[in-house]
Amino acid sequence: MKHNFGAGPCILPSSVMQQAADAVLNWNDSGLSILEVSHRSPEFEEVVLKTQLLVRELLNVPKNYSVLCLQGGASTQFSMIPMNFLQGKTIASYLDTGYFAQKAIKEARLFGDVEIVGSSRDKDYAYIPDHYHVQHASAYLHVTSNNTIEGTEIFDFHDTGVPLICDMSSDIFSRKINVRDFDLIYAGAQKNMGPAGMTLVIVKNDLLDSVKHQVPSMSDYRIYRDNQSMFNTPPVFAIYVSMLNLLWLKNEGGVEGIEIQNKKKAQMLYAEIDRNSLFVGNANLAHRSRMNVTFRMRNPEIESDFLAFASERGMVGIKGYRTVGGFRASLYNALPLHSVKALVKVMQEFEALQTQ
Ligand SMILES: *Cc1c(COP(=O)(O)O)cnc(C)c1O
């Protein structure tokens, strides 16, 4: 039995996997595979529509926002955002909370001036900077709601008076959010929404309508909006499996229901990290991510022993990111509580061996 704590692509529910497998062989008794159907067929147009509707329903997306299914991963958004919203303006603001925020900043600098309104680099990104000020002339503020590599999460989003753009790749659909707090939300699907290959964008129409310059078609949000995300061939299979996964989420009680389970899972693992004499958590208590739990050993020399011990007992994907070290257990929506229990048990067994 494997327990998949991988940071992405993420674990998906086995029922979703089964339905996806069935659709590869014979989609809805059509005698065709989902891999070979036309993206212009009414049946597939229905899938895109249903996916967008599920996003709207699960996140309570207001009518004046568009839901877009794109490609290129969250990384493409790093340049697409400034290409659309920074060009022609004076400056854009970024909150520097880690590895992915840094990547977003690097791309934005190709299109204009960037001000870093706050950074937690001084403490290896173990916290979320608070009390930052954004200048009025800024085109937008970009934040990363969950820092997948460092294991921190933003729980308060301030209104700074400029449009708020958020990279929610690794915590979207994990907890309730108020979409109205944001002007644009984006997420690579493969962290908590579906398989790799599709990127979700939720954007306020006002923001799109404010763009007056020309943008290359494949990078122009307006083109995707005006073509129902079908300007070119969309990632058919990735959208289909995301739809299945969102249906699963709806049946689990939606975002409200899964948030309760996610809190439980995170509390259980952090409680063990804090109790266990061998381990220590990386993130500040107030900013601990519920999706990516990062921790290390007080004695780094036995980290590889623990890793081997844990992997012999079915734990997959708990090695920390190469720049951070230690461990990272990702607790995405589909990871069951019993997997967290199994990891806690392994940590306790290892402690017992060490302290014999
Ligand atoms: C994984 C991740 C990305 C990069 O996503 P890709 O889809 O691989 O481009 C960006 N931001 C965050 C927060 C992530 O977790």
mmCIF file of C-alpha atoms and ligand atoms in Angstrom:
data_model
loop_
_atom_site.group_PDB
_atom_site.id
_atom_site.type_symbol
_atom_site.label_atom_id
_atom_site.label_comp_id
_atom_site.label_asym_id
_atom_site.label_seq_id
_atom_site.Cartn_x
_atom_site.Cartn_y
_atom_site.Cartn_z
ATOM 1 C CA MET A 1 0.000 0.000 0.000
ATOM 2 C CA LYS A 2 1.438 3.345 -1.093
ATOM 3 C CA HIS A 3 0.696 6.663 0.563
ATOM 4 C CA ASN A 4 1.261 9.403 -2.001
ATOM 5 C CA PHE A 5 2.451 12.627 -0.384
ATOM 6 C CA GLY A 6 3.876 13.917 -3.687
ATOM 7 C CA ALA A 7 3.823 17.685 -4.213
ATOM 8 C CA GLY A 8 2.596 17.515 -7.780
ATOM 9 C CA PRO A 9 1.274 16.036 -9.933
ATOM 10 C CA CYS A 10 -0.964 15.176 -7.043
ATOM 11 C CA ILE A 11 -2.781 12.150 -5.796
ATOM 12 C CA LEU A 12 -6.255 11.796 -7.323
ATOM 13 C CA PRO A 13 -9.181 9.795 -5.938
ATOM 14 C CA SER A 14 -9.182 6.195 -7.164
ATOM 15 C CA SER A 15 -12.770 6.584 -8.396
ATOM 16 C CA VAL A 16 -11.622 9.445 -10.638
ATOM 17 C CA MET A 17 -8.752 7.338 -11.919
ATOM 18 C CA GLN A 18 -11.180 4.508 -12.719
ATOM 19 C CA GLN A 19 -13.542 6.803 -14.634
ATOM 20 C CA ALA A 20 -10.613 8.337 -16.504
ATOM 21 C CA ALA A 21 -9.357 4.875 -17.437
ATOM 22 C CA ASP A 22 -12.803 3.855 -18.666
ATOM 23 C CA ALA A 23 -13.072 6.998 -20.775
ATOM 24 C CA VAL A 24 -9.729 6.266 -22.418
ATOM 25 C CA LEU A 25 -11.134 2.959 -23.675
ATOM 26 C CA ASN A 26 -14.717 3.891 -24.437
ATOM 27 C CA TRP A 27 -16.011 7.300 -23.529
ATOM 28 C CA ASN A 28 -19.663 7.318 -22.437
ATOM 29 C CA ASP A 29 -20.421 4.335 -24.661
ATOM 30 C CA SER A 30 -19.575 6.396 -27.722
ATOM 31 C CA GLY A 31 -17.276 3.709 -29.061
ATOM 32 C CA LEU A 32 -14.532 6.343 -29.059
ATOM 33 C CA SER A 33 -11.740 7.127 -26.639
ATOM 34 C CA ILE A 34 -11.769 10.515 -24.909
ATOM 35 C CA LEU A 35 -8.264 10.809 -26.413
ATOM 36 C CA GLU A 36 -9.600 10.841 -29.967
ATOM 37 C CA VAL A 37 -12.799 12.885 -29.817
ATOM 38 C CA SER A 38 -13.048 16.244 -31.478
ATOM 39 C CA HIS A 39 -12.711 19.147 -29.102
ATOM 40 C CA ARG A 40 -15.393 20.829 -31.228
ATOM 41 C CA SER A 41 -17.889 18.031 -30.692
ATOM 42 C CA PRO A 42 -20.972 19.018 -28.688
ATOM 43 C CA GLU A 43 -20.108 16.290 -26.169
ATOM 44 C CA PHE A 44 -16.736 17.810 -25.412
ATOM 45 C CA GLU A 45 -17.998 21.374 -25.464
ATOM 46 C CA GLU A 46 -20.336 20.155 -22.749
ATOM 47 C CA VAL A 47 -17.331 18.940 -20.729
ATOM 48 C CA VAL A 48 -15.651 22.363 -20.865
ATOM 49 C CA LEU A 49 -18.896 24.050 -19.914
ATOM 50 C CA LYS A 50 -19.480 21.659 -17.046
ATOM 51 C CA THR A 51 -15.922 22.119 -15.763
ATOM 52 C CA GLN A 52 -16.380 25.888 -15.762
ATOM 53 C CA LEU A 53 -19.752 25.565 -14.053
ATOM 54 C CA LEU A 54 -18.291 23.323 -11.353
ATOM 55 C CA VAL A 55 -15.529 25.863 -10.739
ATOM 56 C CA ARG A 56 -18.164 28.577 -10.415
ATOM 57 C CA GLU A 57 -20.300 26.506 -8.110
ATOM 58 C CA LEU A 58 -17.522 25.215 -5.860
ATOM 59 C CA LEU A 59 -15.825 28.589 -5.424
ATOM 60 C CA ASN A 60 -18.926 30.766 -5.626
ATOM 61 C CA VAL A 61 -17.508 32.719 -8.551
ATOM 62 C CA PRO A 62 -19.498 35.921 -9.156
ATOM 63 C CA LYS A 63 -21.054 36.538 -12.562
ATOM 64 C CA ASN A 64 -18.674 39.325 -13.487
ATOM 65 C CA TYR A 65 -15.714 36.925 -13.532
ATOM 66 C CA SER A 66 -14.655 34.643 -16.400
ATOM 67 C CA VAL A 67 -13.443 31.093 -15.877
ATOM 68 C CA LEU A 68 -10.798 30.052 -18.404
ATOM 69 C CA CYS A 69 -9.117 26.732 -19.138
ATOM 70 C CA LEU A 70 -5.610 27.393 -20.467
ATOM 71 C CA GLN A 71 -2.371 25.511 -21.004
ATOM 72 C CA GLY A 72 1.275 26.099 -20.211
ATOM 73 C CA GLY A 73 1.069 25.576 -16.474
ATOM 74 C CA ALA A 74 1.177 28.224 -13.796
ATOM 75 C CA SER A 75 4.639 29.152 -15.090
ATOM 76 C CA THR A 76 3.153 30.572 -18.293
ATOM 77 C CA GLN A 77 0.985 32.833 -16.144
ATOM 78 C CA PHE A 78 4.159 34.353 -14.711
ATOM 79 C CA SER A 79 4.721 36.101 -18.054
ATOM 80 C CA MET A 80 1.148 36.269 -19.322
ATOM 81 C CA ILE A 81 0.045 38.397 -16.372
ATOM 82 C CA PRO A 82 2.577 41.200 -16.866
ATOM 83 C CA MET A 83 2.196 40.954 -20.645
ATOM 84 C CA ASN A 84 -1.495 41.740 -20.247
ATOM 85 C CA PHE A 85 -1.594 44.001 -17.226
ATOM 86 C CA LEU A 86 1.842 45.585 -16.656
ATOM 87 C CA GLN A 87 2.745 46.707 -20.169
ATOM 88 C CA GLY A 88 1.986 50.365 -20.628
ATOM 89 C CA LYS A 89 1.728 50.919 -16.873
ATOM 90 C CA THR A 90 4.494 52.150 -14.626
ATOM 91 C CA ILE A 91 4.949 49.435 -12.087
ATOM 92 C CA ALA A 92 3.630 46.168 -10.662
ATOM 93 C CA SER A 93 3.991 44.983 -7.060
ATOM 94 C CA TYR A 94 4.990 41.532 -5.862
ATOM 95 C CA LEU A 95 5.091 39.826 -2.496
ATOM 96 C CA ASP A 96 8.202 37.663 -2.345
ATOM 97 C CA THR A 97 7.270 34.563 -0.364
ATOM 98 C CA GLY A 98 9.433 31.926 -1.979
ATOM 99 C CA TYR A 99 10.608 30.000 -4.965
ATOM 100 C CA PHE A 100 7.542 30.407 -7.181
ATOM 101 C CA ALA A 101 7.031 34.059 -6.238
ATOM 102 C CA GLN A 102 10.622 34.644 -7.310
ATOM 103 C CA LYS A 103 9.965 33.008 -10.649
ATOM 104 C CA ALA A 104 6.928 35.242 -11.167
ATOM 105 C CA ILE A 105 9.016 38.325 -10.315
ATOM 106 C CA LYS A 106 11.728 37.357 -12.783
ATOM 107 C CA GLU A 107 9.248 37.166 -15.657
ATOM 108 C CA ALA A 108 7.463 40.406 -14.713
ATOM 109 C CA ARG A 109 10.758 42.302 -14.915
ATOM 110 C CA LEU A 110 10.792 41.592 -18.655
ATOM 111 C CA PHE A 111 7.729 43.787 -19.070
ATOM 112 C CA GLY A 112 8.182 46.700 -16.689
ATOM 113 C CA ASP A 113 9.256 47.862 -13.272
ATOM 114 C CA VAL A 114 8.620 45.631 -10.319
ATOM 115 C CA GLU A 115 8.482 46.664 -6.693
ATOM 116 C CA ILE A 116 8.883 44.013 -4.020
ATOM 117 C CA VAL A 117 6.503 45.121 -1.282
ATOM 118 C CA GLY A 118 7.635 42.505 1.203
ATOM 119 C CA SER A 119 9.965 39.536 1.358
ATOM 120 C CA SER A 120 10.568 36.718 3.814
ATOM 121 C CA ARG A 121 13.856 35.798 2.214
ATOM 122 C CA ASP A 122 15.700 36.846 5.380
ATOM 123 C CA LYS A 123 14.264 33.817 7.212
ATOM 124 C CA ASP A 124 14.422 31.286 4.371
ATOM 125 C CA TYR A 125 10.790 32.102 3.538
ATOM 126 C CA ALA A 126 9.515 30.557 6.772
ATOM 127 C CA TYR A 127 6.851 33.244 7.196
ATOM 128 C CA ILE A 128 4.481 35.524 5.270
ATOM 129 C CA PRO A 129 5.416 39.224 5.408
ATOM 130 C CA ASP A 130 2.699 41.387 6.865
ATOM 131 C CA HIS A 131 2.200 45.155 6.941
ATOM 132 C CA TYR A 132 3.206 45.897 3.400
ATOM 133 C CA HIS A 133 2.271 48.971 1.468
ATOM 134 C CA VAL A 134 1.487 49.096 -2.250
ATOM 135 C CA GLN A 135 1.849 52.303 -4.184
ATOM 136 C CA HIS A 136 -1.272 53.656 -5.757
ATOM 137 C CA ALA A 137 0.170 53.690 -9.286
ATOM 138 C CA SER A 138 0.847 49.972 -9.234
ATOM 139 C CA ALA A 139 -0.889 47.936 -11.949
ATOM 140 C CA TYR A 140 -1.521 45.071 -9.505
ATOM 141 C CA LEU A 141 -0.238 43.217 -6.487
ATOM 142 C CA HIS A 142 0.824 39.610 -7.071
ATOM 143 C CA VAL A 143 0.814 37.141 -4.182
ATOM 144 C CA THR A 144 1.278 33.376 -3.844
ATOM 145 C CA SER A 145 -1.398 32.007 -1.534
ATOM 146 C CA ASN A 146 0.415 28.766 -0.808
ATOM 147 C CA ASN A 147 4.152 28.349 -1.068
ATOM 148 C CA THR A 148 4.426 24.763 -2.174
ATOM 149 C CA ILE A 149 8.132 24.396 -1.585
ATOM 150 C CA GLU A 150 8.552 26.303 1.658
ATOM 151 C CA GLY A 151 5.281 25.180 3.274
ATOM 152 C CA THR A 152 3.704 28.534 4.145
ATOM 153 C CA GLU A 153 0.208 29.760 3.369
ATOM 154 C CA ILE A 154 -1.511 33.145 3.383
ATOM 155 C CA PHE A 155 -4.625 33.226 5.562
ATOM 156 C CA ASP A 156 -5.370 36.963 5.305
ATOM 157 C CA PHE A 157 -5.555 38.807 2.017
ATOM 158 C CA HIS A 158 -5.344 42.571 2.435
ATOM 159 C CA ASP A 159 -7.121 45.065 0.275
ATOM 160 C CA THR A 160 -4.320 47.325 -0.881
ATOM 161 C CA GLY A 161 -6.368 49.420 -3.292
ATOM 162 C CA VAL A 162 -4.873 47.876 -6.446
ATOM 163 C CA PRO A 163 -6.012 44.731 -8.303
ATOM 164 C CA LEU A 164 -5.003 41.563 -6.461
ATOM 165 C CA ILE A 165 -3.596 38.681 -8.509
ATOM 166 C CA CYS A 166 -2.998 35.366 -6.802
ATOM 167 C CA ASP A 167 -1.105 32.213 -7.685
ATOM 168 C CA MET A 168 -3.308 29.585 -6.008
ATOM 169 C CA SER A 169 -1.745 26.592 -7.714
ATOM 170 C CA SER A 170 -1.309 24.507 -4.593
ATOM 171 C CA ASP A 171 -4.250 25.434 -2.400
ATOM 172 C CA ILE A 172 -7.132 26.190 -4.734
ATOM 173 C CA PHE A 173 -10.225 24.116 -3.833
ATOM 174 C CA SER A 174 -8.659 23.232 -0.475
ATOM 175 C CA ARG A 175 -10.468 25.904 1.518
ATOM 176 C CA LYS A 176 -13.121 28.560 1.229
ATOM 177 C CA ILE A 177 -12.056 31.772 -0.447
ATOM 178 C CA ASN A 178 -13.899 34.915 -1.322
ATOM 179 C CA VAL A 179 -13.318 35.304 -5.056
ATOM 180 C CA ARG A 180 -14.359 38.958 -4.771
ATOM 181 C CA ASP A 181 -11.145 39.630 -2.839
ATOM 182 C CA PHE A 182 -9.215 38.890 -6.043
ATOM 183 C CA ASP A 183 -9.076 40.265 -9.566
ATOM 184 C CA LEU A 184 -7.315 37.276 -11.043
ATOM 185 C CA ILE A 185 -6.694 33.818 -9.619
ATOM 186 C CA TYR A 186 -4.631 31.214 -11.421
ATOM 187 C CA ALA A 187 -3.598 27.657 -10.745
ATOM 188 C CA GLY A 188 -1.800 24.867 -12.521
ATOM 189 C CA ALA A 189 -4.304 22.024 -12.217
ATOM 190 C CA GLN A 190 -1.877 19.346 -11.157
ATOM 191 C CA LYS A 191 -1.557 20.344 -7.517
ATOM 192 C CA ASN A 192 -5.107 20.047 -6.294
ATOM 193 C CA MET A 193 -7.482 20.098 -9.219
ATOM 194 C CA GLY A 194 -6.583 17.388 -11.710
ATOM 195 C CA PRO A 195 -3.754 16.037 -13.832
ATOM 196 C CA ALA A 196 -1.020 18.171 -15.402
ATOM 197 C CA GLY A 197 -1.850 19.948 -18.652
ATOM 198 C CA MET A 198 -4.468 22.508 -17.801
ATOM 199 C CA THR A 199 -4.249 25.854 -16.049
ATOM 200 C CA LEU A 200 -7.265 27.455 -14.447
ATOM 201 C CA VAL A 201 -7.741 31.218 -14.567
ATOM 202 C CA ILE A 202 -10.562 33.085 -12.847
ATOM 203 C CA VAL A 203 -10.514 36.724 -13.850
ATOM 204 C CA LYS A 204 -12.668 39.757 -13.267
ATOM 205 C CA ASN A 205 -14.033 41.030 -16.558
ATOM 206 C CA ASP A 206 -13.297 44.645 -15.597
ATOM 207 C CA LEU A 207 -9.615 43.817 -15.416
ATOM 208 C CA LEU A 208 -9.678 42.238 -18.883
ATOM 209 C CA ASP A 209 -11.587 45.178 -20.314
ATOM 210 C CA SER A 210 -8.936 47.555 -18.957
ATOM 211 C CA VAL A 211 -6.341 46.067 -21.332
ATOM 212 C CA LYS A 212 -6.033 48.384 -24.321
ATOM 213 C CA HIS A 213 -2.839 47.205 -26.030
ATOM 214 C CA GLN A 214 -2.334 44.298 -28.394
ATOM 215 C CA VAL A 215 -1.224 40.991 -26.947
ATOM 216 C CA PRO A 216 -0.163 37.869 -28.919
ATOM 217 C CA SER A 217 -3.296 35.731 -29.269
ATOM 218 C CA MET A 218 -2.103 32.747 -27.281
ATOM 219 C CA SER A 219 -1.226 35.064 -24.387
ATOM 220 C CA ASP A 220 -4.356 37.203 -24.549
ATOM 221 C CA TYR A 221 -6.923 36.376 -21.871
ATOM 222 C CA ARG A 222 -9.597 38.182 -23.862
ATOM 223 C CA ILE A 223 -9.182 35.725 -26.735
ATOM 224 C CA TYR A 224 -9.780 32.768 -24.410
ATOM 225 C CA ARG A 225 -12.783 34.444 -22.865
ATOM 226 C CA ASP A 226 -14.310 35.317 -26.226
ATOM 227 C CA ASN A 227 -13.724 31.808 -27.582
ATOM 228 C CA GLN A 228 -14.998 29.829 -24.571
ATOM 229 C CA SER A 229 -11.418 28.597 -23.897
ATOM 230 C CA MET A 230 -11.441 27.000 -27.385
ATOM 231 C CA PHE A 231 -9.302 29.386 -29.381
ATOM 232 C CA ASN A 232 -7.061 26.456 -30.222
ATOM 233 C CA THR A 233 -7.165 22.792 -29.239
ATOM 234 C CA PRO A 234 -7.541 22.742 -25.464
ATOM 235 C CA PRO A 235 -5.992 20.019 -23.260
ATOM 236 C CA VAL A 236 -8.950 17.697 -23.736
ATOM 237 C CA PHE A 237 -7.989 14.874 -21.406
ATOM 238 C CA ALA A 238 -6.707 17.141 -18.626
ATOM 239 C CA ILE A 239 -9.935 19.134 -18.683
ATOM 240 C CA TYR A 240 -11.995 15.954 -18.649
ATOM 241 C CA VAL A 241 -10.190 14.482 -15.643
ATOM 242 C CA SER A 242 -10.347 17.830 -13.834
ATOM 243 C CA MET A 243 -14.091 17.799 -14.380
ATOM 244 C CA LEU A 244 -14.317 14.309 -12.875
ATOM 245 C CA ASN A 245 -12.242 15.419 -9.910
ATOM 246 C CA LEU A 246 -14.374 18.507 -9.308
ATOM 247 C CA LEU A 247 -17.475 16.302 -9.394
ATOM 248 C CA TRP A 248 -15.822 14.113 -6.771
ATOM 249 C CA LEU A 249 -15.131 17.208 -4.692
ATOM 250 C CA LYS A 250 -18.736 18.298 -4.969
ATOM 251 C CA ASN A 251 -19.830 14.905 -3.653
ATOM 252 C CA GLU A 252 -17.380 15.233 -0.762
ATOM 253 C CA GLY A 253 -19.296 18.272 0.446
ATOM 254 C CA GLY A 254 -17.544 20.790 -1.768
ATOM 255 C CA VAL A 255 -14.845 23.137 -0.608
ATOM 256 C CA GLU A 256 -16.503 23.558 2.801
ATOM 257 C CA GLY A 257 -16.499 19.818 3.370
ATOM 258 C CA ILE A 258 -12.952 19.219 2.193
ATOM 259 C CA GLU A 259 -11.643 22.156 4.228
ATOM 260 C CA ILE A 260 -12.733 20.414 7.434
ATOM 261 C CA GLN A 261 -10.889 17.256 6.384
ATOM 262 C CA ASN A 262 -7.823 19.223 5.277
ATOM 263 C CA LYS A 263 -7.617 20.996 8.639
ATOM 264 C CA LYS A 264 -7.854 17.674 10.427
ATOM 265 C CA LYS A 265 -5.068 16.142 8.338
ATOM 266 C CA ALA A 266 -2.742 19.111 8.791
ATOM 267 C CA GLN A 267 -3.409 19.354 12.527
ATOM 268 C CA MET A 268 -2.638 15.680 12.977
ATOM 269 C CA LEU A 269 0.697 15.880 11.186
ATOM 270 C CA TYR A 270 1.843 19.160 12.756
ATOM 271 C CA ALA A 271 0.897 17.811 16.195
ATOM 272 C CA GLU A 272 3.212 14.862 15.645
ATOM 273 C CA ILE A 273 6.044 17.053 14.348
ATOM 274 C CA ASP A 274 5.727 19.200 17.469
ATOM 275 C CA ARG A 275 5.477 16.226 19.825
ATOM 276 C CA ASN A 276 8.163 14.027 18.294
ATOM 277 C CA SER A 277 11.618 14.688 19.749
ATOM 278 C CA LEU A 278 13.332 13.998 16.414
ATOM 279 C CA PHE A 279 11.487 16.468 14.164
ATOM 280 C CA VAL A 280 11.011 20.197 13.850
ATOM 281 C CA GLY A 281 8.667 22.159 11.570
ATOM 282 C CA ASN A 282 10.054 24.728 9.099
ATOM 283 C CA ALA A 283 7.302 27.336 8.939
ATOM 284 C CA ASN A 284 6.179 29.914 11.488
ATOM 285 C CA LEU A 285 3.190 28.584 13.401
ATOM 286 C CA ALA A 286 0.811 31.255 12.102
ATOM 287 C CA HIS A 287 1.703 30.593 8.473
ATOM 288 C CA ARG A 288 1.900 26.827 8.382
ATOM 289 C CA SER A 289 0.511 25.488 5.124
ATOM 290 C CA ARG A 290 -2.286 22.929 5.314
ATOM 291 C CA MET A 291 -1.324 21.606 1.904
ATOM 292 C CA ASN A 292 2.455 21.219 2.069
ATOM 293 C CA VAL A 293 3.865 20.381 5.474
ATOM 294 C CA THR A 294 7.630 20.997 5.576
ATOM 295 C CA PHE A 295 9.803 19.674 8.390
ATOM 296 C CA ARG A 296 13.253 18.420 9.119
ATOM 297 C CA MET A 297 15.172 16.434 11.728
ATOM 298 C CA ARG A 298 16.988 17.978 14.651
ATOM 299 C CA ASN A 299 19.841 15.695 13.650
ATOM 300 C CA PRO A 300 20.197 16.026 9.851
ATOM 301 C CA GLU A 301 22.557 13.051 9.766
ATOM 302 C CA ILE A 302 19.700 10.609 10.222
ATOM 303 C CA GLU A 303 17.394 12.157 7.618
ATOM 304 C CA SER A 304 18.346 9.650 4.945
ATOM 305 C CA ASP A 305 17.748 6.816 7.428
ATOM 306 C CA PHE A 306 14.266 8.095 8.115
ATOM 307 C CA LEU A 307 13.577 8.510 4.410
ATOM 308 C CA ALA A 308 14.540 4.889 3.763
ATOM 309 C CA PHE A 309 12.562 3.713 6.800
ATOM 310 C CA ALA A 310 9.480 5.601 5.634
ATOM 311 C CA SER A 311 9.701 4.501 2.017
ATOM 312 C CA GLU A 312 9.985 0.846 3.100
ATOM 313 C CA ARG A 313 6.641 1.431 4.804
ATOM 314 C CA GLY A 314 4.934 2.819 1.713
ATOM 315 C CA MET A 315 5.492 6.572 2.133
ATOM 316 C CA VAL A 316 5.983 8.205 -1.279
ATOM 317 C CA GLY A 317 7.110 11.719 -2.128
ATOM 318 C CA ILE A 318 8.115 13.008 1.310
ATOM 319 C CA LYS A 319 11.619 14.171 0.418
ATOM 320 C CA GLY A 320 11.881 17.961 0.723
ATOM 321 C CA TYR A 321 12.575 20.107 -2.322
ATOM 322 C CA ARG A 322 16.269 20.120 -3.213
ATOM 323 C CA THR A 323 16.852 23.732 -2.166
ATOM 324 C CA VAL A 324 15.085 23.278 1.187
ATOM 325 C CA GLY A 325 16.061 19.751 2.233
ATOM 326 C CA GLY A 326 14.343 17.828 5.003
ATOM 327 C CA PHE A 327 10.859 16.589 4.306
ATOM 328 C CA ARG A 328 7.658 17.747 2.737
ATOM 329 C CA ALA A 329 4.368 15.919 3.026
ATOM 330 C CA SER A 330 1.713 17.251 0.676
ATOM 331 C CA LEU A 331 -1.813 16.761 1.960
ATOM 332 C CA TYR A 332 -3.878 17.552 -1.118
ATOM 333 C CA ASN A 333 -7.639 16.986 -1.182
ATOM 334 C CA ALA A 334 -7.537 13.371 -2.316
ATOM 335 C CA LEU A 335 -5.024 12.257 0.302
ATOM 336 C CA PRO A 336 -7.019 10.282 2.871
ATOM 337 C CA LEU A 337 -6.694 10.811 6.621
ATOM 338 C CA HIS A 338 -5.484 7.247 7.034
ATOM 339 C CA SER A 339 -2.388 8.111 4.984
ATOM 340 C CA VAL A 340 -1.548 10.854 7.479
ATOM 341 C CA LYS A 341 -2.128 8.390 10.303
ATOM 342 C CA ALA A 342 0.260 5.981 8.602
ATOM 343 C CA LEU A 343 2.962 8.657 8.318
ATOM 344 C CA VAL A 344 2.517 9.641 11.966
ATOM 345 C CA LYS A 345 2.890 5.994 12.953
ATOM 346 C CA VAL A 346 6.107 5.700 10.967
ATOM 347 C CA MET A 347 7.480 8.824 12.676
ATOM 348 C CA GLN A 348 6.632 7.342 16.068
ATOM 349 C CA GLU A 349 8.186 3.979 15.251
ATOM 350 C CA PHE A 350 11.342 5.683 14.055
ATOM 351 C CA GLU A 351 11.499 7.737 17.241
ATOM 352 C CA ALA A 352 11.142 4.604 19.351
ATOM 353 C CA LEU A 353 14.048 2.979 17.500
ATOM 354 C CA GLN A 354 16.272 6.020 17.877
ATOM 355 C CA THR A 355 15.638 6.524 21.540
ATOM 356 C CA GLN A 356 15.925 2.877 22.569
HETATM 357 C C1 LIG B 1 3.857 24.103 -9.063
HETATM 358 C C2 LIG B 1 3.664 25.551 -8.911
HETATM 359 C C3 LIG B 1 3.903 26.434 -9.971
HETATM 360 C C4 LIG B 1 4.404 25.968 -11.309
HETATM 361 O O1 LIG B 1 3.415 25.261 -11.929
HETATM 362 P P1 LIG B 1 3.576 24.639 -13.392
HETATM 363 O O2 LIG B 1 2.177 24.249 -13.708
HETATM 364 O O3 LIG B 1 4.526 23.501 -13.265
HETATM 365 O O4 LIG B 1 4.099 25.700 -14.285
HETATM 366 C C5 LIG B 1 3.683 27.770 -9.749
HETATM 367 N N1 LIG B 1 3.246 28.237 -8.573
HETATM 368 C C6 LIG B 1 3.007 27.422 -7.528
HETATM 369 C C7 LIG B 1 2.522 27.983 -6.241
HETATM 370 C C8 LIG B 1 3.204 26.055 -7.670
HETATM 371 O O5 LIG B 1 2.975 25.221 -6.639
#
